[in-house]
Coordinates of C-alpha atoms and ligand atoms in Angstrom, one line a residue:
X1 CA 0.0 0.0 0.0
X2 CA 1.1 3.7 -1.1
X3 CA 1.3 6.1 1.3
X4 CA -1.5 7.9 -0.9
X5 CA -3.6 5.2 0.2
X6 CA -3.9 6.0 4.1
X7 CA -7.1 6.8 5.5
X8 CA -8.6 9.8 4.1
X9 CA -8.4 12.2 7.0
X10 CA -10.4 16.1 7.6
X11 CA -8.8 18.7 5.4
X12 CA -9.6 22.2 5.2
X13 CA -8.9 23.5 1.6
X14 CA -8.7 27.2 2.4
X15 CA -8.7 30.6 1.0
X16 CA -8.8 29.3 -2.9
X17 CA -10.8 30.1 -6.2
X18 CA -13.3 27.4 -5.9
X19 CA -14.7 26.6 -9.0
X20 CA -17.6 23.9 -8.3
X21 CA -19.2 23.4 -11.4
X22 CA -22.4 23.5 -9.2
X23 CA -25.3 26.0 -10.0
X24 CA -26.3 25.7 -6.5
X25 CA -23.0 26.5 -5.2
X26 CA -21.1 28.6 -7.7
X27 CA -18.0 30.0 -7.4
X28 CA -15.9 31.6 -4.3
X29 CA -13.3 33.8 -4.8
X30 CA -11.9 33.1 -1.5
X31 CA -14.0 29.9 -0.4
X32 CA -13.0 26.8 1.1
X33 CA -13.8 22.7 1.3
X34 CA -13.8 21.0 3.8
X35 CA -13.3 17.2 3.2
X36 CA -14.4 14.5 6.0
X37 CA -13.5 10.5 5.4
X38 CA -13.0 11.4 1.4
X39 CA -16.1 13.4 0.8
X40 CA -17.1 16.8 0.3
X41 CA -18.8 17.5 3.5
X42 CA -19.0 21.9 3.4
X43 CA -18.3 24.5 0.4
X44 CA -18.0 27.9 1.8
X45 CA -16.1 31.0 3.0
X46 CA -14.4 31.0 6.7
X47 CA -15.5 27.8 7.6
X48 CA -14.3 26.3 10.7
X49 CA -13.0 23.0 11.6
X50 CA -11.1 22.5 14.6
X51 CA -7.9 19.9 14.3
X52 CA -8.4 18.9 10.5
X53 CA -5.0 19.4 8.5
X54 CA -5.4 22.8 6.7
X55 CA -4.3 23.3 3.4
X56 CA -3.2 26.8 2.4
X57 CA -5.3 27.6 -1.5
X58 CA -4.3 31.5 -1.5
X59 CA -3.7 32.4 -5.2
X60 CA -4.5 28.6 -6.6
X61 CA -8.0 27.9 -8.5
X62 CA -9.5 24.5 -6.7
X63 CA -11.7 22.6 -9.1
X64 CA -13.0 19.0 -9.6
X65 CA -10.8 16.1 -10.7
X66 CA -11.0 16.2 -14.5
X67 CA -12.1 12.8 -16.1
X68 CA -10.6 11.7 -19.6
X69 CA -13.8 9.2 -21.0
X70 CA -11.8 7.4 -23.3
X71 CA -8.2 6.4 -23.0
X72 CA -6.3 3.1 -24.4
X73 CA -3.8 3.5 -21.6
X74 CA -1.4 0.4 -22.6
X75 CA -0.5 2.8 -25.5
X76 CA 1.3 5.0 -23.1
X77 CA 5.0 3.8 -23.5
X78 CA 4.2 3.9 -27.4
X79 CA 4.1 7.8 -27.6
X80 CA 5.1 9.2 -30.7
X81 CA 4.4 6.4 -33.2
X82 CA 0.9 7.6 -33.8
X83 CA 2.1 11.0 -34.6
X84 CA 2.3 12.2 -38.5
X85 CA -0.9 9.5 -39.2
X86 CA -3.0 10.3 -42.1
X87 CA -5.5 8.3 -42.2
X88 CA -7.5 5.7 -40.0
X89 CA -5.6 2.7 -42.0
X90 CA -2.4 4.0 -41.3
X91 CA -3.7 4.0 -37.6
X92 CA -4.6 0.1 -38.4
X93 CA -1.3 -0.6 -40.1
X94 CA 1.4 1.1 -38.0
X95 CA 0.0 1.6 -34.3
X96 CA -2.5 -0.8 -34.0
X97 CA -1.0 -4.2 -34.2
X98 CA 1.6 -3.1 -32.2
X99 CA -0.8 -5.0 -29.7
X100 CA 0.0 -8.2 -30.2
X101 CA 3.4 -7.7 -28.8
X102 CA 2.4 -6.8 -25.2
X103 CA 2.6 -9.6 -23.0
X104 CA 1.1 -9.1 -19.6
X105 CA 3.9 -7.7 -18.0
X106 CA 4.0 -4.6 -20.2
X107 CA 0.3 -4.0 -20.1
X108 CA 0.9 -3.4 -16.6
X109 CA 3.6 -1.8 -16.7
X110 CA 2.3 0.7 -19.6
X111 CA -1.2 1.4 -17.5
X112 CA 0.9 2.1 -14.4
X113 CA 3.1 4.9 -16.3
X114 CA -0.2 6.0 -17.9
X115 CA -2.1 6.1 -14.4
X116 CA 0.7 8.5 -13.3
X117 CA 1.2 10.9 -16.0
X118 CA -2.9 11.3 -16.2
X119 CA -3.0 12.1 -12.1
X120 CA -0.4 14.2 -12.1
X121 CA -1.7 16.2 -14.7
X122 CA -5.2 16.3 -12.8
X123 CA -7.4 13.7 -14.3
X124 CA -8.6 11.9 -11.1
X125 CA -10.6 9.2 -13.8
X126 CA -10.0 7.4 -16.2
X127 CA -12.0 5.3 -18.2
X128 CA -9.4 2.7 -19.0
X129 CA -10.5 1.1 -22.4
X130 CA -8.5 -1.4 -22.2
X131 CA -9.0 -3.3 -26.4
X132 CA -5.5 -5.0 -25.5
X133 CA -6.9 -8.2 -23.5
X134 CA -4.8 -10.6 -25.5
X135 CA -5.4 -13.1 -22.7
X136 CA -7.0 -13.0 -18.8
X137 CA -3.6 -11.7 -17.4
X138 CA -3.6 -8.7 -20.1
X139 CA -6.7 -7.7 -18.1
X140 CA -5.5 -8.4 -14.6
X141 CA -2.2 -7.0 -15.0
X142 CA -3.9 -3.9 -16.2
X143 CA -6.1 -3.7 -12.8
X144 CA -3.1 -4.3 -10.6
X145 CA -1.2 -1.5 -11.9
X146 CA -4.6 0.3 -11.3
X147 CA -4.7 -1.0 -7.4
X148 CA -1.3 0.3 -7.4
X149 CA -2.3 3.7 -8.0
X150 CA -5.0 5.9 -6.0
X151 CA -7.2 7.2 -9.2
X152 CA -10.6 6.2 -9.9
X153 CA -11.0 3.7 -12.9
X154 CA -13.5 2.7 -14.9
X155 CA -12.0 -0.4 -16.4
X156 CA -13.8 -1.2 -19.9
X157 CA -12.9 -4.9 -20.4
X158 CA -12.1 -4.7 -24.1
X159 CA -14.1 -7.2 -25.8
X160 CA -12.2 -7.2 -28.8
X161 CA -9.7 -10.1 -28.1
X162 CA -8.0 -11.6 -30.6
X163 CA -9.5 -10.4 -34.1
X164 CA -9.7 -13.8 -36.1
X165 CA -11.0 -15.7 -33.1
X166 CA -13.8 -13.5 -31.6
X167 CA -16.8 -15.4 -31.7
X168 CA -14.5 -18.5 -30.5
X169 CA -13.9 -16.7 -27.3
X170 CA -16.8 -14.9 -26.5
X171 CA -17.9 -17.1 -23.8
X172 CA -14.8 -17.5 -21.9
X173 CA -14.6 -13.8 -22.3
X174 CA -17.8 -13.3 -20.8
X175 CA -17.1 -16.3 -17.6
X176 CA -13.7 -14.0 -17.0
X177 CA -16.3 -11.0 -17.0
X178 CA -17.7 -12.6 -14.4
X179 CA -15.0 -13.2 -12.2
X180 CA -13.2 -10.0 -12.1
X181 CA -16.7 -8.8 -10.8
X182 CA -16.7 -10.6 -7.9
X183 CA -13.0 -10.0 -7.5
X184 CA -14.0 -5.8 -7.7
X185 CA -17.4 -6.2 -5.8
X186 CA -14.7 -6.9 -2.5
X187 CA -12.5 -4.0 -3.6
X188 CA -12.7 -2.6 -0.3
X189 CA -12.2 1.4 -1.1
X190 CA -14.1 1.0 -4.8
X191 CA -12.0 3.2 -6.7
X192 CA -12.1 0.7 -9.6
X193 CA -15.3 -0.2 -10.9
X194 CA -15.6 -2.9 -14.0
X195 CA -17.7 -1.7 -17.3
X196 CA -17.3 -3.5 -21.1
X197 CA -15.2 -2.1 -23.9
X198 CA -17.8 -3.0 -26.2
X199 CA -16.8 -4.8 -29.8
X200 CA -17.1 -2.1 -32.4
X201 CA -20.1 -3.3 -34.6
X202 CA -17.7 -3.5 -37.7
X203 CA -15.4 -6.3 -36.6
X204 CA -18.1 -7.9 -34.0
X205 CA -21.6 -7.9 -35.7
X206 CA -24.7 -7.3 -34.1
X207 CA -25.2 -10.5 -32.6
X208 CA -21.6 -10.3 -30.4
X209 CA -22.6 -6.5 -29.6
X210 CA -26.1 -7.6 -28.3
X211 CA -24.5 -10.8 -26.5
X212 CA -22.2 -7.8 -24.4
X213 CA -24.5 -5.3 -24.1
X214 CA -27.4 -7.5 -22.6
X215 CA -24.5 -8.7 -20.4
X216 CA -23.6 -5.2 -19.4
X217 CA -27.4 -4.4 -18.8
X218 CA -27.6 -7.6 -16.3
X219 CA -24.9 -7.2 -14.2
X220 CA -25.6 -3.3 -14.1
X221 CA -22.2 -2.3 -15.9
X222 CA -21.5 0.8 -17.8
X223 CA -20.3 -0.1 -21.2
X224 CA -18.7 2.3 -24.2
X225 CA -18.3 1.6 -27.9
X226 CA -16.3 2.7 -30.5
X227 CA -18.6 4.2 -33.2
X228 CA -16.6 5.0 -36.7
X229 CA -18.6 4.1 -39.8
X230 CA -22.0 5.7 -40.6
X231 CA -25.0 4.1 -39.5
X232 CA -24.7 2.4 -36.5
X233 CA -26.0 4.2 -34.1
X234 CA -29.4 3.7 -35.8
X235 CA -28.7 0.1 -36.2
X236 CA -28.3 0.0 -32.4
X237 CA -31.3 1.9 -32.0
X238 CA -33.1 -0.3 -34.1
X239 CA -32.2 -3.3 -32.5
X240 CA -32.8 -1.8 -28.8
X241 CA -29.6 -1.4 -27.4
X242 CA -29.0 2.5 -26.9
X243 CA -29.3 3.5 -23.5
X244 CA -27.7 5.9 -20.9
X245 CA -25.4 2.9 -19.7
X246 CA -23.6 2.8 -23.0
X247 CA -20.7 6.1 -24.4
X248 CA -20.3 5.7 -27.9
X249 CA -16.8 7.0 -28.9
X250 CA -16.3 9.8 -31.5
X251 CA -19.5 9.6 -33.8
X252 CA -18.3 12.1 -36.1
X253 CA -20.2 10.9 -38.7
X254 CA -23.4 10.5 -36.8
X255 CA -26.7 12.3 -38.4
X256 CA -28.6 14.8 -36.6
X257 CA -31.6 12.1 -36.1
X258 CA -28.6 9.6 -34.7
X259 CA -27.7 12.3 -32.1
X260 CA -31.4 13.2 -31.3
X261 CA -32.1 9.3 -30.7
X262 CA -28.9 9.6 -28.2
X263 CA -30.2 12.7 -26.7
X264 CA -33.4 11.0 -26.0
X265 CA -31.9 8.1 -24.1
X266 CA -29.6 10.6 -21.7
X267 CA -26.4 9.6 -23.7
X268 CA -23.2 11.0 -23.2
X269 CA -20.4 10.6 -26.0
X270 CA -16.8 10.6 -26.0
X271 CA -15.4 12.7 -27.8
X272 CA -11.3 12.2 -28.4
X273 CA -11.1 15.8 -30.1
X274 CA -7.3 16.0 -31.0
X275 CA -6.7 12.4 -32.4
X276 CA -10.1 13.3 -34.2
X277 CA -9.3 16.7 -35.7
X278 CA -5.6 15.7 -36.0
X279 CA -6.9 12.6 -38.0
X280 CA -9.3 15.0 -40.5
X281 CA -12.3 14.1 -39.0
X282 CA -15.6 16.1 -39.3
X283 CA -15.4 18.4 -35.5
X284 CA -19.1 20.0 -36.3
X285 CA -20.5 16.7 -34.4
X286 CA -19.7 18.2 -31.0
X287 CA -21.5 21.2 -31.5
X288 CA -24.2 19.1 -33.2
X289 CA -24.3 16.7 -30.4
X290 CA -25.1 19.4 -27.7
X291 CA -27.3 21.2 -29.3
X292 CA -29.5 17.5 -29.5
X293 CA -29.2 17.2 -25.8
X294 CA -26.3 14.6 -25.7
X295 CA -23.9 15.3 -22.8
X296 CA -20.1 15.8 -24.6
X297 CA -17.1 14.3 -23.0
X298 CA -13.9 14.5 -23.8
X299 CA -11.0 11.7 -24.1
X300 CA -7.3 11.8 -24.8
X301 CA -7.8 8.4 -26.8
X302 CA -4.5 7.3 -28.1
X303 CA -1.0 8.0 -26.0
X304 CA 0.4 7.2 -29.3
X305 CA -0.4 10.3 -30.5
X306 CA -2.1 12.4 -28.0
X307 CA -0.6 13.8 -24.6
X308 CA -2.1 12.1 -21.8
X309 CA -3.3 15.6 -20.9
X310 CA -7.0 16.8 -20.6
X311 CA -5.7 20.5 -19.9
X312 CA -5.0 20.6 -23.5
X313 CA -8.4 19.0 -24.9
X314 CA -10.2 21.2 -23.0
X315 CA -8.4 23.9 -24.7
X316 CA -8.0 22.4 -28.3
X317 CA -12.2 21.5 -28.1
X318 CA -12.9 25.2 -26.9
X319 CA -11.2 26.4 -29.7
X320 CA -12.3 23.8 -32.5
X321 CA -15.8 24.7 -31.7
X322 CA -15.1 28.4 -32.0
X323 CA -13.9 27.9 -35.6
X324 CA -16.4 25.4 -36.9
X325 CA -19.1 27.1 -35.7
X326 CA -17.4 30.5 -37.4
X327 CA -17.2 28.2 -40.4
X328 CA -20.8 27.1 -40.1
X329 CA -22.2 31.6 -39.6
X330 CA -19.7 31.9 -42.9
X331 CA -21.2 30.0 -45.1
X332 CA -24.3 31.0 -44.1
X333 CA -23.5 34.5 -45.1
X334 CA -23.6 35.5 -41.4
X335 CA -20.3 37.5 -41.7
X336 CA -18.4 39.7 -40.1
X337 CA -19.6 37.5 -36.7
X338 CA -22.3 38.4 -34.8
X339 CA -24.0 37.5 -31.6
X340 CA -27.3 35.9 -32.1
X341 CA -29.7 33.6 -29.8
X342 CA -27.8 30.4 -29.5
X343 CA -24.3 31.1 -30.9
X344 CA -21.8 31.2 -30.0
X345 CA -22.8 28.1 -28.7
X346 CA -19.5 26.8 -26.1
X347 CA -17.8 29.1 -23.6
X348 CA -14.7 27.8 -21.5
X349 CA -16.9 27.1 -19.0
X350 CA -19.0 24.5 -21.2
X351 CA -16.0 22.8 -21.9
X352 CA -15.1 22.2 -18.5
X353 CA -18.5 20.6 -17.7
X354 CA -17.9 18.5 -20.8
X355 CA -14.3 16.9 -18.7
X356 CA -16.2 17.4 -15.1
X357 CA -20.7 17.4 -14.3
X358 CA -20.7 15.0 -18.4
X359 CA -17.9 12.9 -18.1
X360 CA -19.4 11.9 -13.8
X361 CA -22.5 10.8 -15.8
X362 CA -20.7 9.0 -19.0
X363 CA -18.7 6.9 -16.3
X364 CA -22.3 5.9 -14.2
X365 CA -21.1 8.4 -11.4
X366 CA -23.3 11.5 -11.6
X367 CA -24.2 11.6 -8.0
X368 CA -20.4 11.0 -7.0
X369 CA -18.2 12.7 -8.8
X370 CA -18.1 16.0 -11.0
X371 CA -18.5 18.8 -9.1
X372 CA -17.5 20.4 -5.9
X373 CA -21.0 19.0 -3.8
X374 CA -21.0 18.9 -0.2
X375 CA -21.6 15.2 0.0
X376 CA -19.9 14.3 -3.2
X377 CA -16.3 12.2 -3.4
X378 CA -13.4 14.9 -3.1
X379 CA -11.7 14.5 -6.1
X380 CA -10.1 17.6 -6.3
X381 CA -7.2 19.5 -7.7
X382 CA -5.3 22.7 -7.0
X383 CA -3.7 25.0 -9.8
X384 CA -1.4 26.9 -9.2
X385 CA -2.2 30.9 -11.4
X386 CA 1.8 31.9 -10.9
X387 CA 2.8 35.0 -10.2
X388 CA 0.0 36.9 -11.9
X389 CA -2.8 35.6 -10.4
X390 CA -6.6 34.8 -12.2
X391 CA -7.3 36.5 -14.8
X392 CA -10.4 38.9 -15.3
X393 CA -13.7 37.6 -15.4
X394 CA -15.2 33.9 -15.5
X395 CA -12.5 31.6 -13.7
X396 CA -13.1 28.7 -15.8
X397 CA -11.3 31.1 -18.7
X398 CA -8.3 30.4 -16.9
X399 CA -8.8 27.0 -16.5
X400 CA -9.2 26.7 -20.1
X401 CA -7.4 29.5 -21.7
X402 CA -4.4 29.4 -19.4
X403 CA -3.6 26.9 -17.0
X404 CA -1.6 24.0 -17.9
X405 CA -0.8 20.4 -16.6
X406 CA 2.1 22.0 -15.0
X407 CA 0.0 24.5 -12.6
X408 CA -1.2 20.8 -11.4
X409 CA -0.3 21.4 -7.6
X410 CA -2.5 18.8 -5.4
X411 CA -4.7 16.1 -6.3
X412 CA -7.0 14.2 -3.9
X413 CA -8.7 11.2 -4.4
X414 CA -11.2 10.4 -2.3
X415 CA -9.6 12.9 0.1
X416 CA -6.6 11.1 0.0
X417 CA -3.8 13.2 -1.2
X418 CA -2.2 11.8 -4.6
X419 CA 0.0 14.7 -5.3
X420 CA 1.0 17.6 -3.3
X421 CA 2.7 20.6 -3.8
X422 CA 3.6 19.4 -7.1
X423 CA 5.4 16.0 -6.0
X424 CA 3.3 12.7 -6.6
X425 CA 2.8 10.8 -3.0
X426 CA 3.6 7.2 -3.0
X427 CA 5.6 6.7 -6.7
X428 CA 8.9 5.8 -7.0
X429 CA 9.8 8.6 -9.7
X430 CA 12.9 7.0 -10.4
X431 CA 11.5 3.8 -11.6
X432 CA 9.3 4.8 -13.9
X433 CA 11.2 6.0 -16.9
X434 CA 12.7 2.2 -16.2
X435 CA 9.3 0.9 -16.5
X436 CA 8.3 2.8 -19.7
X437 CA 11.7 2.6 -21.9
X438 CA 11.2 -1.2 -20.9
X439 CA 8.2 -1.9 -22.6
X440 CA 9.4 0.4 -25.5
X441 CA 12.3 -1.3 -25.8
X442 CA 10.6 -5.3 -25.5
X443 CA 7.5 -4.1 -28.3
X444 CA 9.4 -1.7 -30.1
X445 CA 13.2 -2.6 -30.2
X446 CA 13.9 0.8 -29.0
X447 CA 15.3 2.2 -25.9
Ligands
ZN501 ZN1 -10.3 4.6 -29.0

């Protein structure tokens, strides 16, 4: 056990630019939280509580944990050979069969380096999809490098084994399914919860994809699906299986009557907006999605190609949006810009609920995490604002516009402290460019 696994004690963040992300709360410009056995138990200024640790927040922004919805995390020691892609098949000829190289050993030891470059850049969740499960230790060496770690997990068993035998193993798949869910029903301080990686439609069929998702519905598991080529998303629809229990992953080419069936249902998607844009893909969806009621979330995707850093998605989406939707009162012969009822559509501060209040929902914990809630899990972060402070205006500007993974100061977990004052509690720091040049080296030939 890490030291950042020790009881979650009473902490007094104090004096800091709390941004809840809660209409009923607000924002403080000099509030505090009070934190009690790893939840939220007061938001407000001067508060008072007698013996707990106090931690000083003058001049830092506190906000919730950030949570990345879609993240292949044994990709992490592979960073850089997804860069300069142009096209989804050079994805599926030069990064994606990489796979069958990992043995167990390096999936753990990629999704530990991976855990600890997302938490120390401030994402406090991760929804591990996890499409590497070459065989029952792939998976379980993934989840101990998860148990390793303090951050919450949503581990999405990736159903998509071994491509030519998929069918063949769907039932022993499905009987592992249901021992890692006992296994994680004992997990005594539930940080790491079990959802499906759901086969994409294109390589499963709808028979496989029903098989899971009835499977997911039964055992009461959140489940997320890769959605690339056009039409599926009715196809699901039409066979029954949408529902607020299942994230379908980019959608870019999904039809305004696609989104509106996902709206209906409460759906969140994922969207992985730099590995999108950077692969060409249509960015209009996001707008398109919001506007139909879906919740947007955002994911980092691919370590491949994409830092494992939701500070920058938060500011590439903001900003993506901003120039399609510019695009979109162009061509419409709306120009120079103008304000008008309904655009511009995404502010900063939309963006951050699309990474905070969204992304709690996409990964089934709404009620949990999110937001700064009295009651709530403290998953929290400080950012540091240097030595010029906020900037004017709306906070979650700053958050957006300016901060960066390096103004990362503390992260709790459950009130447990992961990182503080920028060090990383319970990581031997030393080991883990060992740990990552290792796999590199064993899948790659590299050092
Ligand atoms: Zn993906």
């Amino acid at each position: 056990m890490s030291e950042g696994r020790a009881a979650a004690g009473r902490i007094l963040i104090k004096g800091g630019t709390v941004v809840t992300m809660d209409p009923a709360h607000g924002d403080l410009d000099r509030g505090d939280v009070l934190v009690e056995n790893g939840r939220i138990a007061q938001v407000g200024a001067d508060l008072e509580a007698p013996g707990a640790e106090v931690v000083d927040a003058s001049g830092k922004l506190v906000i919730p944990g950030l949570i990345d919805t879609h993240l292949h995390m044994w990709q992490h020691p592979l960073a850089g050979l997804g860069a300069d892609l142009w096209s989804d098949e050079d994805y599926g000829i030069k990064v994606f069969p990489v796979r069958e190289r990992f043995t167990a050993r390096d999936m753990y030891e990629s999704t530990y380096t991976c855990a600890v470059e997302a938490l120390s850049r401030g994402t406090t969740t991760v929804l591990n999809f996890c499409h590497n499960v070459l065989s029952e230790e792939h998976a379980e060496e993934s989840l101990r490098a998860h148990r390793a770690l303090g951050q919450r997990v949503l581990f999405a068993y990736g159903m998509l084994g071994h491509m030519d035998r998929l069918a063949a193993e769907h039932g022993s798949r499905l009987a592992h399914l249901d021992r890692i869910r006992g296994e994680l029903a004992g997990d005594r301080d539930g940080l790491i919860r079990l959802g499906i990686g759901v086969t994409s439609l294109e390589y499963g069929g709808m028979e496989l994809v029903r098989k899971e998702i009835e499977y997911g519905r039964e055992h009461g598991l959140m489940m997320t699906i890769h959605q690339n080529p056009p039409g599926q998303i009715l196809e699901m629809h039409q066979n029954g299986l949408l529902g607020a229990d299942l994230v379908p992953v980019h959608a870019n080419v999904a039809t305004d009557h696609e989104l509106g069936l996902l709206g209906a249902c409460g759906c969140c998607v994922s969207f992985t907006t730099e590995g999108e844009f950077g692969g060409g893909r249509s960015m209009g969806v996001i707008a398109r999605a919001d506007r139909a009621g879906v919740r947007p979330t955002l994911g980092v995707d691919v370590p491949s190609a994409v830092a494992v850093d939701m500070f920058s998605q938060l500011r590439i989406t903001l900003n993506i949006m901003r120039a399609v939707e510019a695009q979109v009162e162009r061509e419409a012969g709306r120009w120079p810009l103008s304000r008008h009822p309904g655009s511009p559509l995404v502010s900063a501060r939309r963006v951050l609920e699309y990474a905070t209040v969204n992304a709690a929902r996409a990964v089934g914990l709404a009620d949990e995490i999110g937001s700064i809630t009295p009651g709530k899990q403290a998953d929290l972060v400080l950012l540091n604002t240097g030595p010029f402070g906020i900037g004017v205006g709306d906070p979650a500007n700053h958050i957006v516009l300016q901060s960066t993974a390096a103004d990362v100061d503390t992260v709790l977990v459950a009130g447990r402290f992961q990182k503080r004052a920028g060090e990383l509690i319970g990581v031997d720091m030393e080991a883990l460019p060992r740990l990552f040049q290792g796999v590199r080296g064993r899948v790659l030939g590299v050092s």
